[in-house]
Short mmCIF file of C-alpha atoms in Angstrom, two decimals:
data_model
loop_
_atom_site.label_atom_id
_atom_site.label_comp_id
_atom_site.label_asym_id
_atom_site.label_seq_id
_atom_site.Cartn_x
_atom_site.Cartn_y
_atom_site.Cartn_z
CA UNK H 38 30.16 169.12 52.47
CA UNK H 39 31.66 167.56 49.45
CA UNK H 40 34.52 166.41 51.65
CA UNK H 41 31.74 164.58 53.76
CA UNK H 42 29.13 163.52 51.56
CA UNK H 43 30.56 163.36 47.92
CA UNK H 44 33.32 161.61 46.08
CA UNK H 45 35.48 163.41 43.56
CA UNK H 46 35.87 160.32 41.19
CA UNK H 47 32.19 159.36 41.58
CA UNK H 48 30.52 162.78 41.50
CA UNK H 49 32.70 165.49 40.31
CA UNK H 50 34.98 164.09 37.78
CA UNK H 51 31.98 163.08 35.69
CA UNK H 52 30.54 166.47 35.47
CA UNK H 53 33.78 168.12 34.61
CA UNK H 54 34.64 165.46 31.99
CA UNK H 55 31.26 165.83 30.26
CA UNK H 56 30.96 169.63 30.44
CA UNK H 57 34.54 171.09 30.59
CA UNK H 58 37.27 168.73 29.44
CA UNK H 59 36.39 168.71 25.76
CA UNK H 60 37.53 172.41 25.53
CA UNK H 61 39.57 172.91 28.92
CA UNK H 62 41.55 169.81 28.98
CA UNK H 63 44.20 168.72 26.53
CA UNK H 64 43.04 171.44 24.24
CA UNK H 65 43.73 174.25 26.62
CA UNK H 66 41.14 176.67 25.27
CA UNK H 67 41.61 180.33 26.29
CA UNK H 68 44.52 179.41 28.20
CA UNK H 69 42.35 177.36 30.86
CA UNK H 70 42.65 173.90 31.86
CA UNK H 71 40.36 172.24 34.37
CA UNK H 72 41.92 168.52 34.50
CA UNK H 73 44.50 169.53 37.19
CA UNK H 74 43.84 171.31 40.59
CA UNK H 75 46.80 173.89 40.03
CA UNK H 76 45.54 174.85 36.57
CA UNK H 77 41.99 175.47 37.73
CA UNK H 78 43.10 177.54 40.85
CA UNK H 79 45.36 179.54 38.27
CA UNK H 80 42.79 180.39 35.87
CA UNK H 81 43.29 180.88 32.10
CA UNK H 82 44.19 184.01 29.87
CA UNK H 83 42.07 186.13 32.04
CA UNK H 84 44.03 185.37 35.22
CA UNK H 85 40.52 185.01 37.20
CA UNK H 86 40.69 181.92 39.35
CA UNK H 87 38.29 179.39 38.10
CA UNK H 88 38.01 177.38 41.16
CA UNK H 89 38.09 179.37 44.66
CA UNK H 90 38.30 176.55 47.34
CA UNK H 91 35.55 177.16 50.00
CA UNK H 92 34.01 180.05 48.00
CA UNK H 93 31.99 179.09 45.14
CA UNK H 94 30.53 182.51 44.55
CA UNK H 95 34.10 183.67 43.77
CA UNK H 96 34.99 180.74 41.55
CA UNK H 97 34.74 181.65 37.82
CA UNK H 98 33.38 178.05 37.21
CA UNK H 99 30.29 178.52 39.16
CA UNK H 100 29.72 181.98 37.64
CA UNK H 101 29.77 180.65 34.00
CA UNK H 102 27.74 177.42 34.67
CA UNK H 103 24.95 179.42 36.40
CA UNK H 104 25.10 182.44 33.88
CA UNK H 105 21.92 182.96 31.63
CA UNK H 106 23.96 185.14 29.30
CA UNK H 107 24.66 183.40 25.95
CA UNK H 108 28.20 185.09 25.67
CA UNK H 109 29.17 183.96 29.30
CA UNK H 110 27.61 180.59 29.95
CA UNK H 111 29.37 177.42 29.90
CA UNK H 112 29.43 174.93 28.30
CA UNK H 113 28.68 177.12 25.35
CA UNK H 114 27.10 174.65 23.26
CA UNK H 115 25.15 171.53 23.94
CA UNK H 116 22.74 171.17 27.21
CA UNK H 117 23.36 173.29 29.90
CA UNK H 118 24.39 171.60 33.43
CA UNK H 119 21.39 170.29 35.47
CA UNK H 120 20.73 171.71 38.74
CA UNK H 121 21.86 168.56 40.15
CA UNK H 122 25.42 168.80 38.57
CA UNK H 123 25.60 172.60 39.33
CA UNK H 124 24.87 171.62 42.94
CA UNK H 125 27.65 168.94 42.88
CA UNK H 126 30.12 171.53 41.60
CA UNK H 127 29.05 173.85 44.51
CA UNK H 128 29.37 171.41 47.16
CA UNK H 129 32.54 170.30 46.10
CA UNK H 130 33.97 173.86 45.95
CA UNK H 131 32.43 174.74 49.26
CA UNK H 132 33.99 171.73 50.90
CA UNK H 133 37.50 172.83 49.85
CA UNK H 134 37.74 171.57 46.16
CA UNK H 135 39.78 168.56 47.21
CA UNK H 136 41.77 166.95 44.12
CA UNK H 137 43.50 163.65 44.31
CA UNK H 138 47.28 164.44 44.17
CA UNK H 139 50.35 162.38 43.52
CA UNK H 140 51.29 160.80 46.73
CA UNK H 141 54.67 161.41 48.07
CA UNK H 142 57.36 158.98 49.53
CA UNK H 143 58.75 159.26 53.12
CA UNK H 144 61.57 161.77 53.13
CA UNK H 145 63.46 159.14 55.15
CA UNK H 146 63.21 156.51 52.34
CA UNK H 147 66.80 155.40 51.07
CA UNK H 148 66.93 156.16 47.48
CA UNK H 149 67.81 153.60 44.81
CA UNK H 150 70.40 154.89 42.32
CA UNK H 151 69.01 156.10 38.83
CA UNK H 152 69.53 153.38 36.17
CA UNK H 153 72.29 154.32 33.66
CA UNK H 154 71.03 155.41 30.17
CA UNK H 155 71.99 151.92 28.58
CA UNK H 156 69.82 150.15 31.18
CA UNK H 157 67.10 152.58 31.02
CA UNK H 158 66.75 152.23 27.05
CA UNK H 159 66.69 148.41 27.03
CA UNK H 160 64.03 148.38 30.06
CA UNK H 161 61.84 151.06 28.20
CA UNK H 162 62.11 149.36 24.80
CA UNK H 163 61.04 145.68 26.02
CA UNK H 164 58.42 147.35 28.30
CA UNK H 165 56.88 149.39 25.56
CA UNK H 166 57.19 147.65 22.33
CA UNK H 167 58.56 144.24 23.61
CA UNK H 168 61.77 144.62 21.57
CA UNK H 169 65.54 145.59 22.48
CA UNK H 170 66.91 148.74 20.91
CA UNK H 171 68.92 148.51 17.92
CA UNK H 172 72.75 149.20 17.92
CA UNK H 173 71.97 152.50 16.19
CA UNK H 174 69.62 153.30 18.75
CA UNK H 175 71.77 152.81 21.80
CA UNK H 176 74.48 154.97 20.12
CA UNK H 177 72.22 157.73 19.39
CA UNK H 178 70.73 157.74 22.92
CA UNK H 179 74.10 157.53 24.65
CA UNK H 180 75.25 160.53 22.48
CA UNK H 181 72.24 162.82 23.17
CA UNK H 182 73.09 165.73 25.73
CA UNK H 183 69.46 166.90 26.18
CA UNK H 184 68.35 166.62 29.60
CA UNK H 185 64.67 165.44 28.26
CA UNK H 186 65.86 162.69 26.00
CA UNK H 187 64.24 159.87 28.19
CA UNK H 188 60.91 161.84 28.09
CA UNK H 189 61.34 162.07 24.29
CA UNK H 190 62.05 158.41 23.74
CA UNK H 191 59.27 157.45 25.95
CA UNK H 192 56.77 159.45 23.76
CA UNK H 193 58.19 158.07 20.56
CA UNK H 194 57.91 154.47 21.84
CA UNK H 195 54.44 154.92 23.01
CA UNK H 196 53.38 156.08 19.52
CA UNK H 197 55.18 153.25 17.80
CA UNK H 198 53.32 150.90 15.73
CA UNK H 199 55.10 148.02 17.18
CA UNK H 200 53.64 148.78 20.80
CA UNK H 201 50.31 147.52 19.59
CA UNK H 202 51.69 144.21 18.93
CA UNK H 203 53.48 143.99 22.25
CA UNK H 204 49.96 144.84 24.04
CA UNK H 205 48.40 141.89 22.25
CA UNK H 206 49.78 139.23 24.34
CA UNK H 207 48.46 140.97 27.51
CA UNK H 208 45.08 141.37 26.21
CA UNK H 209 44.88 137.83 24.85
CA UNK H 210 46.05 136.72 28.22
CA UNK H 211 43.42 138.87 29.83
CA UNK H 212 40.54 137.66 27.74
CA UNK H 213 41.34 133.99 27.01
CA UNK H 214 39.50 131.26 29.23
CA UNK H 215 42.45 128.96 28.84
CA UNK H 216 45.56 130.51 26.96
CA UNK H 217 47.18 127.06 26.84
CA UNK H 218 44.12 125.26 24.92
CA UNK H 219 44.64 124.69 21.36
CA UNK H 220 40.97 124.62 20.21
CA UNK H 221 39.42 126.24 17.13
CA UNK H 222 36.63 127.73 19.26
CA UNK H 223 39.10 129.65 21.54
CA UNK H 224 38.29 133.11 21.91
CA UNK H 225 41.56 134.59 20.92
CA UNK H 226 41.92 132.94 17.36
CA UNK H 227 41.40 134.40 14.08
CA UNK H 228 39.20 137.51 13.19
CA UNK H 229 38.64 138.34 16.87
CA UNK H 230 42.61 138.69 17.25
CA UNK H 231 42.26 141.06 14.36
CA UNK H 232 39.36 143.18 15.67
CA UNK H 233 41.52 143.54 18.93
CA UNK H 234 44.62 144.54 16.90
CA UNK H 235 42.57 147.19 14.90
CA UNK H 236 41.20 148.60 18.37
CA UNK H 237 44.64 149.07 19.91
CA UNK H 238 46.02 150.71 16.79
CA UNK H 239 43.07 153.02 16.70
CA UNK H 240 43.85 153.99 20.43
CA UNK H 241 40.23 153.54 21.43
CA UNK H 242 39.50 154.86 24.88
CA UNK H 243 39.55 152.08 27.41
CA UNK H 244 35.66 152.50 28.34
CA UNK H 245 34.77 152.20 24.66
CA UNK H 246 36.76 149.30 23.94
CA UNK H 247 35.54 147.26 26.95
CA UNK H 248 32.02 148.48 25.99
CA UNK H 249 32.51 147.09 22.51
CA UNK H 250 34.02 143.73 23.89
CA UNK H 251 31.03 143.12 26.19
CA UNK H 252 28.57 143.82 23.70
CA UNK H 253 30.07 141.28 21.30
CA UNK H 254 28.62 142.70 18.08
CA UNK H 255 29.66 142.02 14.51
CA UNK H 256 30.31 138.58 13.01
CA UNK H 257 32.49 135.81 14.78
CA UNK H 258 33.60 134.49 11.59
CA UNK H 259 34.50 137.68 9.79
CA UNK H 260 35.28 140.24 12.37
CA UNK H 261 34.00 142.56 15.33
CA UNK H 262 33.88 142.00 19.19
CA UNK H 263 31.44 139.03 18.48
CA UNK H 264 34.61 136.81 18.53
CA UNK H 265 34.80 137.36 22.27
CA UNK H 266 31.60 135.37 22.44
CA UNK H 267 33.52 132.39 21.16
CA UNK H 268 34.08 130.14 24.20
CA UNK H 269 35.94 126.80 24.96
CA UNK H 270 33.48 123.73 24.63
CA UNK H 271 31.45 123.66 27.84
CA UNK H 272 27.91 123.54 28.66
CA UNK H 273 27.92 127.10 30.32
CA UNK H 274 29.83 129.43 27.89
CA UNK H 275 28.53 132.66 29.19
CA UNK H 276 29.35 131.93 32.74
CA UNK H 277 32.91 131.46 31.24
CA UNK H 278 32.77 134.98 29.91
CA UNK H 279 31.22 136.34 33.18
CA UNK H 280 34.23 134.78 35.03
CA UNK H 281 36.44 136.53 32.59
CA UNK H 282 34.73 139.90 32.52
CA UNK H 283 34.72 139.95 36.47
CA UNK H 284 38.32 139.12 37.11
CA UNK H 285 39.65 141.24 34.12
CA UNK H 286 37.70 144.46 34.63
CA UNK H 287 36.53 144.42 38.10
CA UNK H 288 39.13 142.28 40.05
CA UNK H 289 36.21 139.95 41.09
CA UNK H 290 37.36 136.22 41.02
CA UNK H 291 34.42 133.92 40.17
CA UNK H 292 36.22 130.56 39.21
CA UNK H 293 34.73 128.52 42.11
CA UNK H 294 30.97 129.99 41.31
CA UNK H 295 31.11 127.60 38.25
CA UNK H 296 30.16 124.74 40.41
CA UNK H 297 29.43 125.92 44.13
CA UNK H 298 29.71 129.28 45.99
CA UNK H 299 33.41 130.19 46.77
CA UNK H 300 34.54 128.96 50.10
CA UNK H 301 37.10 131.82 50.44
CA UNK H 302 35.19 134.58 48.77
CA UNK H 303 31.71 136.49 49.33
CA UNK H 304 30.90 135.64 45.70
CA UNK H 305 28.16 132.97 44.97
CA UNK H 306 26.93 130.75 42.01
CA UNK H 307 24.24 133.25 41.71
CA UNK H 308 26.61 136.21 41.09
CA UNK H 309 28.26 134.43 38.24
CA UNK H 310 25.14 133.06 36.70
CA UNK H 311 23.41 136.48 37.04
CA UNK H 312 26.13 138.00 34.82
CA UNK H 313 25.82 134.83 32.37
CA UNK H 314 21.99 135.80 32.10
CA UNK H 315 22.91 139.58 31.55
CA UNK H 316 25.29 138.19 28.63
CA UNK H 317 22.54 135.95 27.27
CA UNK H 318 19.93 138.60 27.54
CA UNK H 319 17.53 136.00 29.20
CA UNK H 320 17.30 133.61 32.03
CA UNK H 321 19.65 130.81 32.51
CA UNK H 322 19.82 127.74 34.29
CA UNK H 323 22.76 125.93 36.04
CA UNK H 324 23.87 122.91 33.91
CA UNK H 325 23.26 119.70 35.24
CA UNK H 326 26.78 118.66 34.76
CA UNK H 327 28.77 119.72 37.78
CA UNK H 328 31.94 118.72 39.78
CA UNK H 329 29.99 118.58 42.97
CA UNK H 330 28.96 115.16 43.52
CA UNK H 331 25.64 113.81 42.53
CA UNK H 332 24.53 112.93 45.91
CA UNK H 333 25.54 116.31 47.59
CA UNK H 334 21.94 117.46 48.18
CA UNK H 335 20.82 114.44 49.76
CA UNK H 336 23.80 113.15 51.82
CA UNK H 337 25.24 114.50 54.98
CA UNK H 338 22.47 117.10 55.60
CA UNK H 339 23.43 117.32 59.05
CA UNK H 340 27.05 118.33 58.50
CA UNK H 341 27.91 121.71 57.36
CA UNK H 342 30.31 121.72 54.40
CA UNK H 343 32.80 124.16 53.55
CA UNK H 344 31.39 124.30 49.96
CA UNK H 345 28.11 125.78 49.74
CA UNK H 346 25.87 124.93 46.75
CA UNK H 347 23.01 127.58 46.62
CA UNK H 348 21.96 126.93 43.17
CA UNK H 349 20.43 123.58 42.04
CA UNK H 350 20.77 122.12 38.64
CA UNK H 351 18.13 123.46 36.03
CA UNK H 352 17.19 126.41 38.70
CA UNK H 353 16.52 129.58 36.67
CA UNK H 354 18.51 132.73 37.18
CA UNK H 355 17.50 136.22 35.94
CA UNK H 356 19.69 138.90 34.51
CA UNK H 357 20.57 140.82 37.42
CA UNK H 358 23.83 143.05 38.13
CA UNK H 359 25.34 141.57 41.45
CA UNK H 360 28.33 143.98 42.03
CA UNK H 361 26.58 147.19 42.98
CA UNK H 362 28.08 147.02 46.48
CA UNK H 363 31.64 146.13 45.53
CA UNK H 364 31.73 148.85 42.21
CA UNK H 365 29.35 151.69 43.24
CA UNK H 366 27.66 151.35 39.92
CA UNK H 367 23.82 150.88 40.63
CA UNK H 368 21.51 149.46 38.04
CA UNK H 369 18.32 151.46 38.03
CA UNK H 370 16.09 153.96 36.28
CA UNK H 371 18.84 156.55 36.03
CA UNK H 372 20.69 154.19 33.88
CA UNK H 373 17.79 153.81 31.30
CA UNK H 374 18.33 157.18 29.86
CA UNK H 375 21.88 156.71 29.00
CA UNK H 376 21.25 153.33 26.98
CA UNK H 377 20.12 152.85 23.49
CA UNK H 378 18.19 149.83 24.42
CA UNK H 379 17.16 149.90 28.00
CA UNK H 380 15.67 146.42 27.83
CA UNK H 381 19.10 144.76 26.51
CA UNK H 382 20.78 143.48 29.78
CA UNK H 383 24.04 143.00 27.77
CA UNK H 384 23.92 146.70 26.84
CA UNK H 385 23.24 147.55 30.75
CA UNK H 386 26.06 145.30 31.73
CA UNK H 387 28.71 146.97 29.38
CA UNK H 388 27.25 150.24 30.85
CA UNK H 389 27.52 149.26 34.43
CA UNK H 390 31.24 148.17 33.98
CA UNK H 391 32.32 151.38 32.46
CA UNK H 392 30.27 153.64 34.35
CA UNK H 393 31.72 156.69 35.85
CA UNK H 394 30.16 155.63 39.14
CA UNK H 395 32.14 152.38 38.91
CA UNK H 396 35.12 153.20 41.36
CA UNK H 397 36.60 149.55 40.69
CA UNK H 398 36.95 149.47 36.75
CA UNK H 399 39.65 152.32 36.65
CA UNK H 400 41.56 151.29 39.57
CA UNK H 401 41.81 147.56 38.49
CA UNK H 402 43.01 148.73 34.96
CA UNK H 403 45.62 150.99 36.14
CA UNK H 404 46.92 148.46 38.67
CA UNK H 405 47.41 146.18 35.52
CA UNK H 406 49.45 148.95 33.97
CA UNK H 407 51.55 149.51 37.08
CA UNK H 408 52.20 145.97 37.61
CA UNK H 409 53.16 145.30 34.14
CA UNK H 410 55.79 148.10 34.27
CA UNK H 411 57.01 147.86 37.89
CA UNK H 412 56.68 144.00 38.22
CA UNK H 413 54.18 144.13 41.20
CA UNK H 414 50.61 145.69 41.58
CA UNK H 415 49.46 147.99 44.07
CA UNK H 416 46.89 145.68 44.86
CA UNK H 417 47.97 141.70 44.35
CA UNK H 418 46.78 139.43 42.94
CA UNK H 419 45.56 141.89 40.16
CA UNK H 420 42.35 139.66 39.33
CA UNK H 421 41.28 139.03 42.85
CA UNK H 422 40.99 142.01 45.11
CA UNK H 423 38.62 140.55 47.76
CA UNK H 424 40.33 140.94 51.20
CA UNK H 425 43.22 142.55 49.51
CA UNK H 426 44.10 146.13 50.74
CA UNK H 427 46.07 148.56 48.31
CA UNK H 428 49.58 149.06 49.39
CA UNK H 429 49.24 152.52 48.58
CA UNK H 430 45.80 153.62 48.29
CA UNK H 431 46.47 157.28 47.67
CA UNK H 432 48.65 156.33 44.40
CA UNK H 433 45.93 154.12 43.16
CA UNK H 434 43.32 156.76 43.54
CA UNK H 435 45.50 159.23 41.87
CA UNK H 436 46.13 157.05 38.95
CA UNK H 437 42.49 155.93 38.46
CA UNK H 438 41.62 159.85 38.40
CA UNK H 439 44.34 160.41 35.97
CA UNK H 440 42.83 157.62 33.68
CA UNK H 441 39.34 159.00 33.88
CA UNK H 442 40.02 162.51 33.51
CA UNK H 443 42.07 161.81 30.45
CA UNK H 444 39.53 160.11 28.61
CA UNK H 445 40.25 156.53 29.47
CA UNK H 446 43.69 156.72 27.99
CA UNK H 447 45.77 153.92 28.97
CA UNK H 448 48.81 155.34 27.17
CA UNK H 449 48.70 158.34 29.39
CA UNK H 450 49.00 156.21 32.45
CA UNK H 451 51.66 154.19 31.07
CA UNK H 452 53.42 157.53 30.41
CA UNK H 453 53.08 158.92 33.98
CA UNK H 454 54.48 155.34 35.13
CA UNK H 455 57.54 155.34 32.56
CA UNK H 456 58.55 158.94 33.37
CA UNK H 457 58.30 158.53 37.26
CA UNK H 458 61.54 158.39 39.24
CA UNK H 459 60.41 154.89 40.61
CA UNK H 460 60.65 153.40 37.03
CA UNK H 461 63.69 154.91 36.14
CA UNK H 462 66.13 153.52 39.00
CA UNK H 463 68.15 150.58 39.24
CA UNK H 464 66.05 147.33 39.37
CA UNK H 465 65.66 146.04 42.87
CA UNK H 466 65.69 142.34 44.06
CA UNK H 467 62.90 142.96 46.66
CA UNK H 468 60.39 139.96 47.14
CA UNK H 469 57.20 140.64 44.99
CA UNK H 470 55.37 139.23 47.76
CA UNK H 471 56.15 142.14 49.95
CA UNK H 472 53.96 144.26 47.77
CA UNK H 473 50.79 142.31 48.86
CA UNK H 474 51.59 142.97 52.33
CA UNK H 475 52.09 146.72 51.90
CA UNK H 476 55.61 146.72 52.66
CA UNK H 477 57.11 147.93 49.64
CA UNK H 478 57.58 151.56 48.60
CA UNK H 479 57.74 150.72 44.90
CA UNK H 480 61.10 153.04 44.73
CA UNK H 481 62.30 151.00 41.80
CA UNK H 482 61.32 148.41 39.53
CA UNK H 483 61.15 144.58 40.60
CA UNK H 484 63.73 142.48 38.95
CA UNK H 485 61.95 140.02 36.94
CA UNK H 486 61.94 137.64 33.91
CA UNK H 487 61.11 138.72 30.41
CA UNK H 488 57.92 137.21 29.17
CA UNK H 489 57.79 134.58 26.64
CA UNK H 490 56.64 137.12 23.88
CA UNK H 491 59.69 139.49 24.73
CA UNK H 492 61.93 136.67 24.20
CA UNK H 493 60.44 135.48 20.98
CA UNK H 494 60.14 138.84 19.57
CA UNK H 495 63.54 139.78 20.71
CA UNK H 496 65.07 136.68 18.80
CA UNK H 497 63.04 137.57 15.70
CA UNK H 498 64.53 141.05 15.67
CA UNK H 499 68.10 139.97 16.40
CA UNK H 500 67.83 137.39 13.43
CA UNK H 501 66.49 140.21 11.42
CA UNK H 502 63.36 138.11 10.54
CA UNK H 503 60.11 140.02 9.52
CA UNK H 504 57.51 140.26 11.89
CA UNK H 505 54.25 140.44 10.02
CA UNK H 506 51.22 138.62 8.74
CA UNK H 507 48.30 138.82 6.63
CA UNK H 508 44.82 138.89 7.58
CA UNK H 509 42.41 135.89 7.48
CA UNK H 510 38.82 135.36 8.11
CA UNK H 511 36.61 132.27 8.73
CA UNK H 512 34.60 132.86 5.30
CA UNK H 513 33.78 129.50 3.71
CA UNK H 514 32.04 128.75 0.63
CA UNK H 515 28.71 128.45 2.10
CA UNK H 516 27.90 124.68 1.43
CA UNK H 517 27.73 123.75 4.81
CA UNK H 518 26.95 125.80 7.97
CA UNK H 519 29.91 127.40 9.65
CA UNK H 520 29.48 125.18 12.84
CA UNK H 521 29.79 122.23 11.05
CA UNK H 522 32.91 123.36 9.16
CA UNK H 523 34.27 124.35 12.57
CA UNK H 524 33.68 120.62 13.83
CA UNK H 525 34.08 118.46 10.88
CA UNK H 526 35.66 120.16 7.99
CA UNK H 527 38.94 121.50 9.21
CA UNK H 528 41.72 119.98 10.85
CA UNK H 529 41.46 120.53 14.76
CA UNK H 530 44.76 122.35 15.35
CA UNK H 531 43.63 126.09 15.68
CA UNK H 532 46.38 127.75 13.71
CA UNK H 533 45.41 125.74 10.64
CA UNK H 534 42.19 126.78 10.95
CA UNK H 535 42.42 130.41 11.71
CA UNK H 536 45.69 131.74 10.53
CA UNK H 537 47.78 131.91 7.34
CA UNK H 538 51.18 130.25 7.54
CA UNK H 539 53.07 133.49 7.97
CA UNK H 540 50.64 134.58 10.89
CA UNK H 541 52.63 131.88 12.84
CA UNK H 542 55.86 134.03 12.48
CA UNK H 543 54.05 137.13 14.20
CA UNK H 544 54.28 136.48 17.58
CA UNK H 545 51.71 138.70 18.77
CA UNK H 546 49.03 137.11 16.47
CA UNK H 547 50.00 133.63 16.81
CA UNK H 548 48.12 131.27 19.59
CA UNK H 549 49.78 130.99 23.02
#
């Protein structure tokens, strides 16, 4: 049965998303929605149940996908479902059509009081656009008697252009190797910042944005995701990118693997350099420079060390996906049909990270949203999941399914959190470490400090200073190679090289 042999997120949801959600998701064509269980059971305008749990023959969904009649078959355009896809839906319905649902808190849990309107308004403004509400905002909100005024202000703030500036600091922290390093080759400078800003303005779906980031296309000097390839000055820049991608999008920590196998994780040097090879599209070798002592391989052979070095300097490593077991996404012949260039290992890497089969990717990303808004993650720490259990696995599964079923829209997940009773209660003083131990019910946000960006942006707003800047690229006069210009022809401070003066007055685009 589907209950025993298949996974809703891995097997069923990709079929529904590909074949059904375009017309029967947000569009609600014919009154039918298939992106929630209740709507699928209820049916559309015809009042015929699309899904009858345990009975695929009585389910209108199965009648339509199996029909050979042009006026009945679904989907009405494009390729029909394959036999394997139909079998997946059949098994799912026959097994009870289980669908992840929002988990419920224990009835005996003491409820924290709901935050007052003024406290809620300040919190939601700072959490969504990074700025406090104006006096006019506060007066209008407090005077509004409508029962849905909180939901309406949440929708307004999620659509506010200032939200994009606020999100920039999170993304730059996520993608920068060393956010405190003032270096002209830091990957969060110049055109790359503007690429990221434009992507967030365009509300690109998360899977597409991450795919573009990992593909690193365009020109690092003038724009595009190629700016992500600019690495701190070291001898293994793509190993650094592998470390960033694994921790940011998969919750896999590879920091130790730069020089040796991790003594506290199952990850190895080979895992990290396999990712580096996928990024480089060729074999890579472990650099000769290393913090491991030069005599490590010869001395103390009889003594077992906590630190294991499984790759010797100059040992070649081929482009290989190392995380099939961790993520559920497998590299193989089935992936070739989905790729434009199957021989391109970087394209394969991007596809595997964002694959519908990858259970880890959506969970890691919704956990980051939850942590940003509630103060602690469902899994802690957010960047290193090994050996950590989710404090609320049902909640994590539900949020991940919501992300995928709504086209990888992170704002949809943010809206779910912001409109929840937990978010709108008075902030608590609980120990955030309790979340990692599974002892926290998240009945209210944790009390926490404002970020540096929230403080700086709020001061700008209070002083009525314009927060704006113009775009600048690395375009040079062509007399010298760009690399020489970066190294010799400009001052070493990154903002003088990559930014206009007034870009320093726009905190979201300034260097950390």
